[in-house]
PDB file of C-alpha atoms in Angstrom:
ATOM      1  CA  MET F  21     104.732 122.702  65.811  1.00 84.00           C
ATOM      2  CA  ALA F  22     103.076 119.654  67.655  1.00 92.00           C
ATOM      3  CA  TYR F  23     103.001 120.015  71.145  1.00 96.00           C
ATOM      4  CA  TYR F  24     102.237 117.198  73.794  1.00 97.00           C
ATOM      5  CA  LEU F  25     101.938 117.612  77.854  1.00 97.00           C
ATOM      6  CA  GLY F  26     102.574 114.461  80.050  1.00 98.00           C
ATOM      7  CA  ILE F  27     101.632 115.329  83.829  1.00 98.00           C
ATOM      8  CA  ASP F  28     102.077 113.480  87.151  1.00 97.00           C
ATOM      9  CA  GLY F  29      99.513 113.841  89.661  1.00 94.00           C
ATOM     10  CA  GLY F  30     100.342 112.735  93.102  1.00 91.00           C
ATOM     11  CA  GLY F  31      99.391 112.977  96.509  1.00 87.00           C
ATOM     12  CA  THR F  32     101.922 115.932  97.634  1.00 88.00           C
ATOM     13  CA  LYS F  33     102.901 117.881  94.152  1.00 93.00           C
ATOM     14  CA  THR F  34     101.537 117.784  90.624  1.00 96.00           C
ATOM     15  CA  ARG F  35     104.270 117.885  87.710  1.00 97.00           C
ATOM     16  CA  CYS F  36     103.896 118.737  84.271  1.00 97.00           C
ATOM     17  CA  VAL F  37     106.086 118.612  81.324  1.00 98.00           C
ATOM     18  CA  LEU F  38     105.502 119.868  77.358  1.00 98.00           C
ATOM     19  CA  GLY F  39     107.660 118.423  75.002  1.00 97.00           C
ATOM     20  CA  ASP F  40     107.470 118.348  71.094  1.00 95.00           C
ATOM     21  CA  GLU F  41     108.816 115.683  69.180  1.00 93.00           C
ATOM     22  CA  THR F  42     111.899 115.330  70.494  1.00 93.00           C
ATOM     23  CA  MET F  43     112.801 117.796  73.043  1.00 96.00           C
ATOM     24  CA  VAL F  44     111.299 119.009  76.737  1.00 97.00           C
ATOM     25  CA  LEU F  45     110.511 123.230  76.814  1.00 97.00           C
ATOM     26  CA  ALA F  46     109.188 123.811  79.250  1.00 98.00           C
ATOM     27  CA  THR F  47     108.164 121.741  83.294  1.00 97.00           C
ATOM     28  CA  ALA F  48     105.819 123.753  85.661  1.00 97.00           C
ATOM     29  CA  MET F  49     104.805 122.414  89.734  1.00 97.00           C
ATOM     30  CA  SER F  50     101.779 122.844  91.540  1.00 97.00           C
ATOM     31  CA  GLY F  51     100.526 121.582  94.752  1.00 95.00           C
ATOM     32  CA  GLY F  52      98.905 117.690  94.931  1.00 93.00           C
ATOM     33  CA  SER F  53      96.461 116.896  92.914  1.00 94.00           C
ATOM     34  CA  ASN F  54      95.666 113.768  94.260  1.00 90.00           C
ATOM     35  CA  ILE F  55      91.222 114.075  94.475  1.00 92.00           C
ATOM     36  CA  VAL F  56      90.864 110.781  96.892  1.00 86.00           C
ATOM     37  CA  ARG F  57      93.014 112.100  99.253  1.00 85.00           C
ATOM     38  CA  LEU F  58      92.783 115.852  98.907  1.00 89.00           C
ATOM     39  CA  GLY F  59      89.260 116.382  97.145  1.00 92.00           C
ATOM     40  CA  GLU F  60      87.896 117.260  93.411  1.00 94.00           C
ATOM     41  CA  THR F  61      88.889 121.306  94.228  1.00 95.00           C
ATOM     42  CA  GLN F  62      92.093 120.525  95.296  1.00 95.00           C
ATOM     43  CA  ALA F  63      92.740 118.928  92.902  1.00 95.00           C
ATOM     44  CA  ARG F  64      90.991 121.608  89.948  1.00 96.00           C
ATOM     45  CA  GLU F  65      93.540 124.441  91.604  1.00 97.00           C
ATOM     46  CA  ALA F  66      96.554 122.526  90.948  1.00 96.00           C
ATOM     47  CA  LEU F  67      96.185 121.030  87.564  1.00 97.00           C
ATOM     48  CA  HIS F  68      95.377 124.113  86.334  1.00 96.00           C
ATOM     49  CA  THR F  69      97.781 125.748  87.945  1.00 97.00           C
ATOM     50  CA  ALA F  70     100.628 123.624  86.379  1.00 97.00           C
ATOM     51  CA  VAL F  71      99.194 123.158  82.848  1.00 96.00           C
ATOM     52  CA  ARG F  72      98.990 126.953  82.849  1.00 96.00           C
ATOM     53  CA  GLN F  73     102.505 127.907  84.124  1.00 97.00           C
ATOM     54  CA  VAL F  74     103.952 125.126  82.205  1.00 97.00           C
ATOM     55  CA  CYS F  75     102.096 126.978  78.541  1.00 96.00           C
ATOM     56  CA  ALA F  76     102.806 130.312  80.083  1.00 97.00           C
ATOM     57  CA  ILE F  77     106.622 129.659  80.136  1.00 97.00           C
ATOM     58  CA  ALA F  78     106.655 127.598  76.239  1.00 96.00           C
ATOM     59  CA  ASN F  79     104.502 130.649  75.207  1.00 96.00           C
ATOM     60  CA  ILE F  80     101.839 128.680  73.832  1.00 94.00           C
ATOM     61  CA  SER F  81      98.375 128.226  74.840  1.00 92.00           C
ATOM     62  CA  PRO F  82      96.114 125.165  75.847  1.00 92.00           C
ATOM     63  CA  ALA F  83      94.461 124.823  73.162  1.00 89.00           C
ATOM     64  CA  GLN F  84      97.712 124.633  70.813  1.00 92.00           C
ATOM     65  CA  ILE F  85      98.393 120.983  72.484  1.00 94.00           C
ATOM     66  CA  ARG F  86      97.885 117.834  70.588  1.00 94.00           C
ATOM     67  CA  ALA F  87      98.021 114.953  73.095  1.00 95.00           C
ATOM     68  CA  ILE F  88      97.952 114.927  76.692  1.00 96.00           C
ATOM     69  CA  CYS F  89      98.678 112.289  78.786  1.00 97.00           C
ATOM     70  CA  ILE F  90      97.893 112.151  82.858  1.00 97.00           C
ATOM     71  CA  GLY F  91      98.904 110.010  85.661  1.00 96.00           C
ATOM     72  CA  ALA F  92      97.054 110.152  89.165  1.00 94.00           C
ATOM     73  CA  ALA F  93      96.848 107.905  91.938  1.00 86.00           C
ATOM     74  CA  GLY F  94      93.418 105.969  91.884  1.00 87.00           C
ATOM     75  CA  ALA F  95      93.031 107.262  88.172  1.00 92.00           C
ATOM     76  CA  ASP F  96      92.448 103.430  87.489  1.00 89.00           C
ATOM     77  CA  ARG F  97      89.298 103.763  88.612  1.00 92.00           C
ATOM     78  CA  PRO F  98      87.015 104.745  85.504  1.00 94.00           C
ATOM     79  CA  GLU F  99      84.953 107.651  88.219  1.00 95.00           C
ATOM     80  CA  ILE F 100      88.139 109.178  89.105  1.00 95.00           C
ATOM     81  CA  ALA F 101      89.462 109.502  85.654  1.00 95.00           C
ATOM     82  CA  ALA F 102      86.337 111.017  84.659  1.00 96.00           C
ATOM     83  CA  LYS F 103      86.401 113.698  86.904  1.00 96.00           C
ATOM     84  CA  ILE F 104      89.936 114.259  86.014  1.00 96.00           C
ATOM     85  CA  ARG F 105      89.219 114.746  82.217  1.00 95.00           C
ATOM     86  CA  THR F 106      86.526 117.226  82.947  1.00 94.00           C
ATOM     87  CA  ILE F 107      88.861 118.876  85.136  1.00 95.00           C
ATOM     88  CA  ILE F 108      91.644 119.291  82.476  1.00 93.00           C
ATOM     89  CA  VAL F 109      89.255 120.141  79.713  1.00 92.00           C
ATOM     90  CA  GLU F 110      87.890 123.274  81.219  1.00 92.00           C
ATOM     91  CA  LEU F 111      91.436 124.353  80.484  1.00 88.00           C
ATOM     92  CA  ILE F 112      90.940 124.153  76.503  1.00 84.00           C
ATOM     93  CA  SER F 113      88.262 125.368  74.007  1.00 68.00           C
ATOM     94  CA  GLU F 114      85.557 122.176  73.285  1.00 63.00           C
ATOM     95  CA  THR F 115      86.401 122.897  69.064  1.00 61.00           C
ATOM     96  CA  ALA F 116      89.948 122.574  69.908  1.00 71.00           C
ATOM     97  CA  LEU F 117      90.214 119.104  72.484  1.00 79.00           C
ATOM     98  CA  PRO F 118      93.930 117.545  72.461  1.00 86.00           C
ATOM     99  CA  LYS F 119      93.250 113.644  72.725  1.00 92.00           C
ATOM    100  CA  ILE F 120      93.402 112.816  76.725  1.00 94.00           C
ATOM    101  CA  GLU F 121      94.478 110.128  78.254  1.00 96.00           C
ATOM    102  CA  VAL F 122      94.119 109.475  82.140  1.00 97.00           C
ATOM    103  CA  VAL F 123      95.661 106.791  84.019  1.00 96.00           C
ATOM    104  CA  GLY F 124      96.828 105.157  87.274  1.00 94.00           C
ATOM    105  CA  ASP F 125     100.309 106.532  87.544  1.00 94.00           C
ATOM    106  CA  MET F 126     101.693 103.285  88.095  1.00 96.00           C
ATOM    107  CA  THR F 127     101.009 103.099  84.014  1.00 96.00           C
ATOM    108  CA  ILE F 128     102.814 106.159  83.688  1.00 97.00           C
ATOM    109  CA  ALA F 129     105.691 104.860  85.713  1.00 98.00           C
ATOM    110  CA  ILE F 130     105.886 101.511  84.551  1.00 98.00           C
ATOM    111  CA  GLU F 131     106.177 103.445  81.111  1.00 97.00           C
ATOM    112  CA  ALA F 132     109.289 105.281  82.323  1.00 98.00           C
ATOM    113  CA  ALA F 133     110.904 102.248  83.733  1.00 98.00           C
ATOM    114  CA  PHE F 134     110.582  99.761  80.839  1.00 97.00           C
ATOM    115  CA  GLY F 135     108.849 101.123  77.513  1.00 96.00           C
ATOM    116  CA  ALA F 136     106.328  98.674  76.162  1.00 93.00           C
ATOM    117  CA  GLY F 137     108.789  95.736  77.825  1.00 95.00           C
ATOM    118  CA  PRO F 138     108.104  93.499  80.852  1.00 96.00           C
ATOM    119  CA  GLY F 139     109.214  94.628  84.520  1.00 97.00           C
ATOM    120  CA  VAL F 140     107.966  95.481  87.824  1.00 98.00           C
ATOM    121  CA  ILE F 141     107.846  99.145  89.278  1.00 98.00           C
ATOM    122  CA  ALA F 142     108.127  99.645  92.938  1.00 98.00           C
ATOM    123  CA  ILE F 143     106.175 103.411  94.020  1.00 97.00           C
ATOM    124  CA  ALA F 144     106.628 105.036  97.268  1.00 97.00           C
ATOM    125  CA  GLY F 145     105.091 108.043  97.247  1.00 94.00           C
ATOM    126  CA  THR F 146     102.395 109.771  99.173  1.00 92.00           C
ATOM    127  CA  GLY F 147     100.976 105.850  98.525  1.00 92.00           C
ATOM    128  CA  SER F 148     102.291 103.124  96.920  1.00 95.00           C
ATOM    129  CA  ILE F 149     101.946 100.213  94.840  1.00 96.00           C
ATOM    130  CA  ALA F 150     103.781  97.683  93.411  1.00 98.00           C
ATOM    131  CA  TYR F 151     102.536  97.012  89.247  1.00 97.00           C
ATOM    132  CA  GLY F 152     104.404  94.227  87.178  1.00 97.00           C
ATOM    133  CA  ARG F 153     104.232  93.308  83.086  1.00 97.00           C
ATOM    134  CA  ASP F 154     105.408  89.758  81.717  1.00 95.00           C
ATOM    135  CA  ALA F 155     106.409  89.760  78.094  1.00 93.00           C
ATOM    136  CA  SER F 156     102.543  88.349  77.147  1.00 94.00           C
ATOM    137  CA  GLY F 157     101.486  91.672  78.826  1.00 94.00           C
ATOM    138  CA  HIS F 158      99.764  89.815  81.265  1.00 95.00           C
ATOM    139  CA  ILE F 159      99.348  92.932  84.208  1.00 96.00           C
ATOM    140  CA  ALA F 160      99.487  91.974  88.227  1.00 97.00           C
ATOM    141  CA  ARG F 161     100.244  94.428  91.019  1.00 97.00           C
ATOM    142  CA  ALA F 162     100.726  94.504  95.203  1.00 97.00           C
ATOM    143  CA  GLY F 163      99.591  96.913  97.776  1.00 96.00           C
ATOM    144  CA  GLY F 164      97.915 100.468  96.623  1.00 91.00           C
ATOM    145  CA  TRP F 165      94.597  99.961  98.364  1.00 91.00           C
ATOM    146  CA  GLY F 166      94.385 103.335 100.215  1.00 86.00           C
ATOM    147  CA  PHE F 167      96.082 104.618 102.798  1.00 88.00           C
ATOM    148  CA  ALA F 168      93.434 103.519 105.736  1.00 89.00           C
ATOM    149  CA  ILE F 169      94.423 100.127 105.066  1.00 92.00           C
ATOM    150  CA  SER F 170      96.977  99.931 102.962  1.00 93.00           C
ATOM    151  CA  ASP F 171      99.910 101.709 101.260  1.00 95.00           C
ATOM    152  CA  GLU F 172     102.432  99.646 103.192  1.00 97.00           C
ATOM    153  CA  GLY F 173     105.911 101.939 102.993  1.00 98.00           C
ATOM    154  CA  SER F 174     104.789 105.437 101.603  1.00 97.00           C
ATOM    155  CA  GLY F 175     105.588 108.484 103.013  1.00 96.00           C
ATOM    156  CA  HIS F 176     101.776 108.085 104.846  1.00 96.00           C
ATOM    157  CA  TRP F 177     102.916 104.705 106.130  1.00 98.00           C
ATOM    158  CA  ILE F 178     105.720 106.105 107.591  1.00 98.00           C
ATOM    159  CA  GLY F 179     104.497 108.982 109.167  1.00 98.00           C
ATOM    160  CA  ARG F 180     102.016 107.335 110.559  1.00 97.00           C
ATOM    161  CA  ARG F 181     103.716 104.469 111.508  1.00 97.00           C
ATOM    162  CA  ALA F 182     106.165 107.347 113.556  1.00 98.00           C
ATOM    163  CA  ILE F 183     103.277 108.472 115.615  1.00 97.00           C
ATOM    164  CA  SER F 184     102.515 105.234 116.748  1.00 97.00           C
ATOM    165  CA  ALA F 185     106.159 104.330 116.920  1.00 97.00           C
ATOM    166  CA  THR F 186     106.409 107.719 119.380  1.00 96.00           C
ATOM    167  CA  LEU F 187     103.551 106.680 121.463  1.00 97.00           C
ATOM    168  CA  SER F 188     104.780 103.353 122.123  1.00 97.00           C
ATOM    169  CA  ALA F 189     107.712 105.023 123.622  1.00 96.00           C
ATOM    170  CA  HIS F 190     106.330 106.991 125.222  1.00 96.00           C
ATOM    171  CA  ASP F 191     104.247 103.810 127.386  1.00 96.00           C
ATOM    172  CA  GLN F 192     107.334 102.585 128.224  1.00 96.00           C
ATOM    173  CA  GLY F 193     109.320 106.040 129.542  1.00 94.00           C
ATOM    174  CA  LEU F 194     111.386 106.206 126.834  1.00 91.00           C
ATOM    175  CA  GLU F 195     112.696 109.523 125.674  1.00 84.00           C
ATOM    176  CA  THR F 196     113.123 110.232 121.579  1.00 92.00           C
ATOM    177  CA  ALA F 197     114.543 111.982 119.828  1.00 95.00           C
ATOM    178  CA  LEU F 198     111.924 112.036 117.126  1.00 97.00           C
ATOM    179  CA  THR F 199     109.299 112.430 119.300  1.00 96.00           C
ATOM    180  CA  ALA F 200     110.445 115.972 119.877  1.00 96.00           C
ATOM    181  CA  MET F 201     110.789 116.640 116.139  1.00 97.00           C
ATOM    182  CA  ILE F 202     107.410 115.544 115.930  1.00 97.00           C
ATOM    183  CA  LEU F 203     106.267 117.775 118.169  1.00 97.00           C
ATOM    184  CA  GLN F 204     108.571 121.050 116.699  1.00 96.00           C
ATOM    185  CA  ALA F 205     106.811 120.076 113.581  1.00 96.00           C
ATOM    186  CA  TRP F 206     103.325 120.280 114.143  1.00 96.00           C
ATOM    187  CA  LYS F 207     103.749 122.839 116.799  1.00 97.00           C
ATOM    188  CA  LEU F 208     102.742 121.225 120.271  1.00 97.00           C
ATOM    189  CA  ASN F 209     103.992 120.881 123.636  1.00 97.00           C
ATOM    190  CA  THR F 210     102.841 117.576 124.828  1.00 96.00           C
ATOM    191  CA  ILE F 211     101.999 114.132 124.361  1.00 96.00           C
ATOM    192  CA  ASP F 212      97.979 114.360 125.260  1.00 97.00           C
ATOM    193  CA  GLU F 213      98.538 117.690 122.361  1.00 97.00           C
ATOM    194  CA  LEU F 214     100.076 115.321 120.225  1.00 97.00           C
ATOM    195  CA  VAL F 215      97.462 112.167 120.227  1.00 97.00           C
ATOM    196  CA  ARG F 216      94.612 114.073 119.814  1.00 97.00           C
ATOM    197  CA  GLN F 217      95.910 115.745 116.555  1.00 97.00           C
ATOM    198  CA  ALA F 218      96.482 112.618 114.878  1.00 97.00           C
ATOM    199  CA  ASN F 219      92.912 111.353 115.560  1.00 97.00           C
ATOM    200  CA  SER F 220      91.954 114.696 114.500  1.00 96.00           C
ATOM    201  CA  THR F 221      89.037 114.714 111.625  1.00 92.00           C
ATOM    202  CA  PRO F 222      89.689 114.856 109.181  1.00 90.00           C
ATOM    203  CA  PRO F 223      93.375 113.227 109.671  1.00 91.00           C
ATOM    204  CA  PRO F 224      96.841 115.471 109.744  1.00 94.00           C
ATOM    205  CA  ASP F 225      98.988 115.209 106.480  1.00 93.00           C
ATOM    206  CA  PHE F 226     100.966 112.541 107.767  1.00 96.00           C
ATOM    207  CA  PRO F 227     103.488 111.797 104.641  1.00 95.00           C
ATOM    208  CA  ARG F 228     105.049 115.118 105.760  1.00 94.00           C
ATOM    209  CA  LEU F 229     106.537 113.469 109.273  1.00 98.00           C
ATOM    210  CA  PHE F 230     108.180 111.629 106.339  1.00 98.00           C
ATOM    211  CA  PRO F 231     111.262 114.322 105.954  1.00 97.00           C
ATOM    212  CA  ILE F 232     111.298 114.442 110.279  1.00 98.00           C
ATOM    213  CA  VAL F 233     111.830 110.508 110.290  1.00 98.00           C
ATOM    214  CA  LEU F 234     114.126 111.000 107.585  1.00 98.00           C
ATOM    215  CA  ARG F 235     116.315 113.988 109.707  1.00 98.00           C
ATOM    216  CA  ALA F 236     115.845 112.077 113.088  1.00 98.00           C
ATOM    217  CA  ALA F 237     117.352 108.952 111.452  1.00 98.00           C
ATOM    218  CA  ASP F 238     120.048 110.541 110.672  1.00 97.00           C
ATOM    219  CA  GLU F 239     120.700 111.653 114.287  1.00 96.00           C
ATOM    220  CA  GLY F 240     121.262 108.400 115.178  1.00 96.00           C
ATOM    221  CA  ASP F 241     117.359 108.160 115.997  1.00 97.00           C
ATOM    222  CA  SER F 242     116.978 104.167 115.888  1.00 95.00           C
ATOM    223  CA  ILE F 243     113.370 104.052 116.616  1.00 97.00           C
ATOM    224  CA  ALA F 244     112.870 106.170 113.344  1.00 98.00           C
ATOM    225  CA  ARG F 245     115.712 103.935 110.962  1.00 98.00           C
ATOM    226  CA  ASP F 246     113.752 100.837 112.175  1.00 97.00           C
ATOM    227  CA  LEU F 247     110.591 102.409 110.622  1.00 98.00           C
ATOM    228  CA  LEU F 248     112.810 103.198 107.360  1.00 98.00           C
ATOM    229  CA  VAL F 249     114.226  99.272 107.677  1.00 98.00           C
ATOM    230  CA  ASP F 250     110.598  98.139 108.151  1.00 98.00           C
ATOM    231  CA  ALA F 251     109.422 100.655 104.926  1.00 98.00           C
ATOM    232  CA  GLY F 252     112.070  99.246 102.234  1.00 98.00           C
ATOM    233  CA  ALA F 253     111.319  95.506 103.527  1.00 98.00           C
ATOM    234  CA  LYS F 254     107.101  96.210 103.598  1.00 98.00           C
ATOM    235  CA  LEU F 255     108.184  97.608  99.314  1.00 98.00           C
ATOM    236  CA  ALA F 256     110.449  94.119  99.089  1.00 98.00           C
ATOM    237  CA  SER F 257     107.312  92.214 100.150  1.00 98.00           C
ATOM    238  CA  LEU F 258     104.969  93.806  97.508  1.00 98.00           C
ATOM    239  CA  ALA F 259     107.755  93.579  95.417  1.00 97.00           C
ATOM    240  CA  THR F 260     107.676  90.174  95.450  1.00 96.00           C
ATOM    241  CA  ILE F 261     104.487  89.329  95.381  1.00 96.00           C
ATOM    242  CA  VAL F 262     104.403  91.088  92.026  1.00 96.00           C
ATOM    243  CA  VAL F 263     107.345  88.707  90.465  1.00 95.00           C
ATOM    244  CA  ARG F 264     106.072  85.797  92.147  1.00 93.00           C
ATOM    245  CA  ARG F 265     102.640  85.969  90.013  1.00 94.00           C
ATOM    246  CA  LEU F 266     104.199  87.188  86.738  1.00 94.00           C
ATOM    247  CA  ALA F 267     106.411  84.824  87.089  1.00 87.00           C
ATOM    248  CA  PRO F 268     104.737  81.323  88.823  1.00 79.00           C
ATOM    249  CA  ASN F 269     107.987  78.828  88.113  1.00 69.00           C
ATOM    250  CA  THR F 270     110.871  81.628  89.507  1.00 62.00           C
ATOM    251  CA  PRO F 271     111.649  79.813  92.847  1.00 59.00           C
ATOM    252  CA  ALA F 272     112.432  81.247  95.814  1.00 57.00           C
ATOM    253  CA  THR F 273     116.108  81.330  96.085  1.00 54.00           C
ATOM    254  CA  MET F 274     117.955  80.541  93.202  1.00 47.00           C
ATOM    255  CA  LEU F 275     120.713  77.827  93.217  1.00 42.00           C
ATOM    256  CA  PRO F 276     123.367  78.083  92.168  1.00 44.00           C
ATOM    257  CA  VAL F 277     123.736  81.822  91.795  1.00 45.00           C
ATOM    258  CA  SER F 278     125.930  81.174  88.155  1.00 43.00           C
ATOM    259  CA  VAL F 279     121.986  80.418  86.610  1.00 42.00           C
ATOM    260  CA  PRO F 280     120.886  83.807  85.075  1.00 45.00           C
ATOM    261  CA  PRO F 281     117.262  84.219  86.573  1.00 47.00           C
ATOM    262  CA  VAL F 282     116.094  84.080  82.953  1.00 40.00           C
ATOM    263  CA  ALA F 283     112.294  84.105  84.423  1.00 56.00           C
ATOM    264  CA  MET F 284     112.816  86.804  86.520  1.00 73.00           C
ATOM    265  CA  LEU F 285     111.307  90.669  85.785  1.00 91.00           C
ATOM    266  CA  PRO F 286     113.634  93.170  86.457  1.00 96.00           C
ATOM    267  CA  VAL F 287     112.365  95.827  88.872  1.00 97.00           C
ATOM    268  CA  ALA F 288     112.746  99.622  89.291  1.00 98.00           C
ATOM    269  CA  MET F 289     111.721 102.164  91.895  1.00 98.00           C
ATOM    270  CA  THR F 290     110.379 105.606  92.087  1.00 97.00           C
ATOM    271  CA  GLY F 291     108.925 108.032  94.330  1.00 96.00           C
ATOM    272  CA  SER F 292     109.822 110.443  96.958  1.00 95.00           C
ATOM    273  CA  VAL F 293     110.421 107.470 100.098  1.00 98.00           C
ATOM    274  CA  PHE F 294     112.701 105.413  97.507  1.00 98.00           C
ATOM    275  CA  ARG F 295     114.775 108.783  96.265  1.00 97.00           C
ATOM    276  CA  GLN F 296     115.365 110.650  99.356  1.00 98.00           C
ATOM    277  CA  SER F 297     116.045 107.676 101.988  1.00 98.00           C
ATOM    278  CA  PRO F 298     119.020 105.674 101.157  1.00 97.00           C
ATOM    279  CA  ASP F 299     117.917 103.365 104.110  1.00 97.00           C
ATOM    280  CA  VAL F 300     114.426 102.336 102.320  1.00 98.00           C
ATOM    281  CA  ARG F 301     116.292 101.551  98.609  1.00 98.00           C
ATOM    282  CA  GLN F 302     118.954  99.561 100.631  1.00 98.00           C
ATOM    283  CA  VAL F 303     116.829  97.268 102.450  1.00 98.00           C
ATOM    284  CA  PHE F 304     114.305  97.449  99.605  1.00 98.00           C
ATOM    285  CA  TYR F 305     117.413  95.934  96.850  1.00 98.00           C
ATOM    286  CA  ASN F 306     118.992  93.219  99.707  1.00 97.00           C
ATOM    287  CA  THR F 307     115.246  91.705 100.358  1.00 97.00           C
ATOM    288  CA  LEU F 308     115.014  91.172  96.739  1.00 96.00           C
ATOM    289  CA  GLN F 309     118.382  89.777  96.338  1.00 95.00           C
ATOM    290  CA  ALA F 310     118.262  87.634  99.317  1.00 95.00           C
ATOM    291  CA  SER F 311     114.694  85.916  97.151  1.00 93.00           C
ATOM    292  CA  PHE F 312     115.761  86.700  94.236  1.00 93.00           C
ATOM    293  CA  PRO F 313     120.237  86.099  93.260  1.00 92.00           C
ATOM    294  CA  GLY F 314     120.519  87.592  90.585  1.00 91.00           C
ATOM    295  CA  LEU F 315     117.745  90.099  90.030  1.00 93.00           C
ATOM    296  CA  ASP F 316     118.189  92.995  88.106  1.00 95.00           C
ATOM    297  CA  VAL F 317     116.766  95.542  90.898  1.00 97.00           C
ATOM    298  CA  ARG F 318     118.098  98.672  88.815  1.00 96.00           C
ATOM    299  CA  GLN F 319     119.755 101.140  91.227  1.00 93.00           C
ATOM    300  CA  ASP F 320     118.078 104.690  89.382  1.00 95.00           C
ATOM    301  CA  ILE F 321     115.047 105.809  90.171  1.00 97.00           C
ATOM    302  CA  VAL F 322     112.602 106.323  87.463  1.00 97.00           C
ATOM    303  CA  ASP F 323     110.620 110.103  87.117  1.00 97.00           C
ATOM    304  CA  PRO F 324     107.199 108.646  85.479  1.00 97.00           C
ATOM    305  CA  ILE F 325     106.802 112.339  83.769  1.00 97.00           C
ATOM    306  CA  GLU F 326     108.698 110.918  81.232  1.00 97.00           C
ATOM    307  CA  GLY F 327     106.330 107.838  80.999  1.00 98.00           C
ATOM    308  CA  ALA F 328     103.389 110.186  80.527  1.00 98.00           C
ATOM    309  CA  LEU F 329     105.178 112.773  78.076  1.00 98.00           C
ATOM    310  CA  ALA F 330     106.176 109.331  76.232  1.00 97.00           C
ATOM    311  CA  ARG F 331     102.614 108.305  76.233  1.00 97.00           C
ATOM    312  CA  ALA F 332     101.380 111.772  75.242  1.00 97.00           C
ATOM    313  CA  ARG F 333     103.590 111.637  72.170  1.00 96.00           C
ATOM    314  CA  ALA F 334     103.164 108.352  71.469  1.00 93.00           C
ATOM    315  CA  VAL F 335      99.542 109.878  69.872  1.00 78.00           C
ATOM    316  CA  ARG F 336     101.795 110.769  66.526  1.00 61.00           C
ATOM    317  CA  LYS F 337     102.438 106.629  65.845  1.00 55.00           C
TER     318      LYS F 337
END
């Protein structure tokens, strides 16, 4: 029997799925494996753990795998892809190496959403990017240039903006539920301690504040809700850039609405921010519909791991 392995290596978690030609046989999950954010040592530990776990569940050895596809943030850069490939090869005998494909996380996400067809995928997890492909295979992207300068609407962006927003409220003498929740989450007592922690080197794990923002918004905190609304709008802006680059003749608004939007590409969502926040999803959808009435914005959240497994299985064809 031939075995195929798909890996989604994210900044917060690493997911593996093992399958044969038609069925999923086992899944496993470990910690984050984003080399750019977390370093090679932590990425190696997470990837090795996930692969060993999924093979143990299926009662096979890594040497029995015919093909592996790994999608990871930053892996569209050759030097990052080479490091990830080396980490995977360490698990497998040189005499039994499978085909190993290392691609960017957006590649497995768009595969999961549209197969080989056209479309735009908006990714919002630890980081963010919008990535699209037209019917001729032309590619366009927006955002995703790293947490320090980009990644709008991502978990990192929301967490960092949450700190900024609470400090701005403090400057204005405002009390917010979000401030108290952040202090509690980081085990701090004062605003001065919060400032020191937020400015520390290396920087704190801002994405882990995203669930705190969600909880504050659910409890009625207006600052938290505004952060989620802004995140949805930022992500919609990234998707809009890609739609317009791939379909430049698409008008900003289409009138009358009854005219079918044949020139426009379908848009899909993936990542923990979209998955966990109805507010972000709704603002994203509404913003795109306002710009492109009738645009096919798919409501189901895409699972990129399905794209990784599909690409691994494709080696048999």
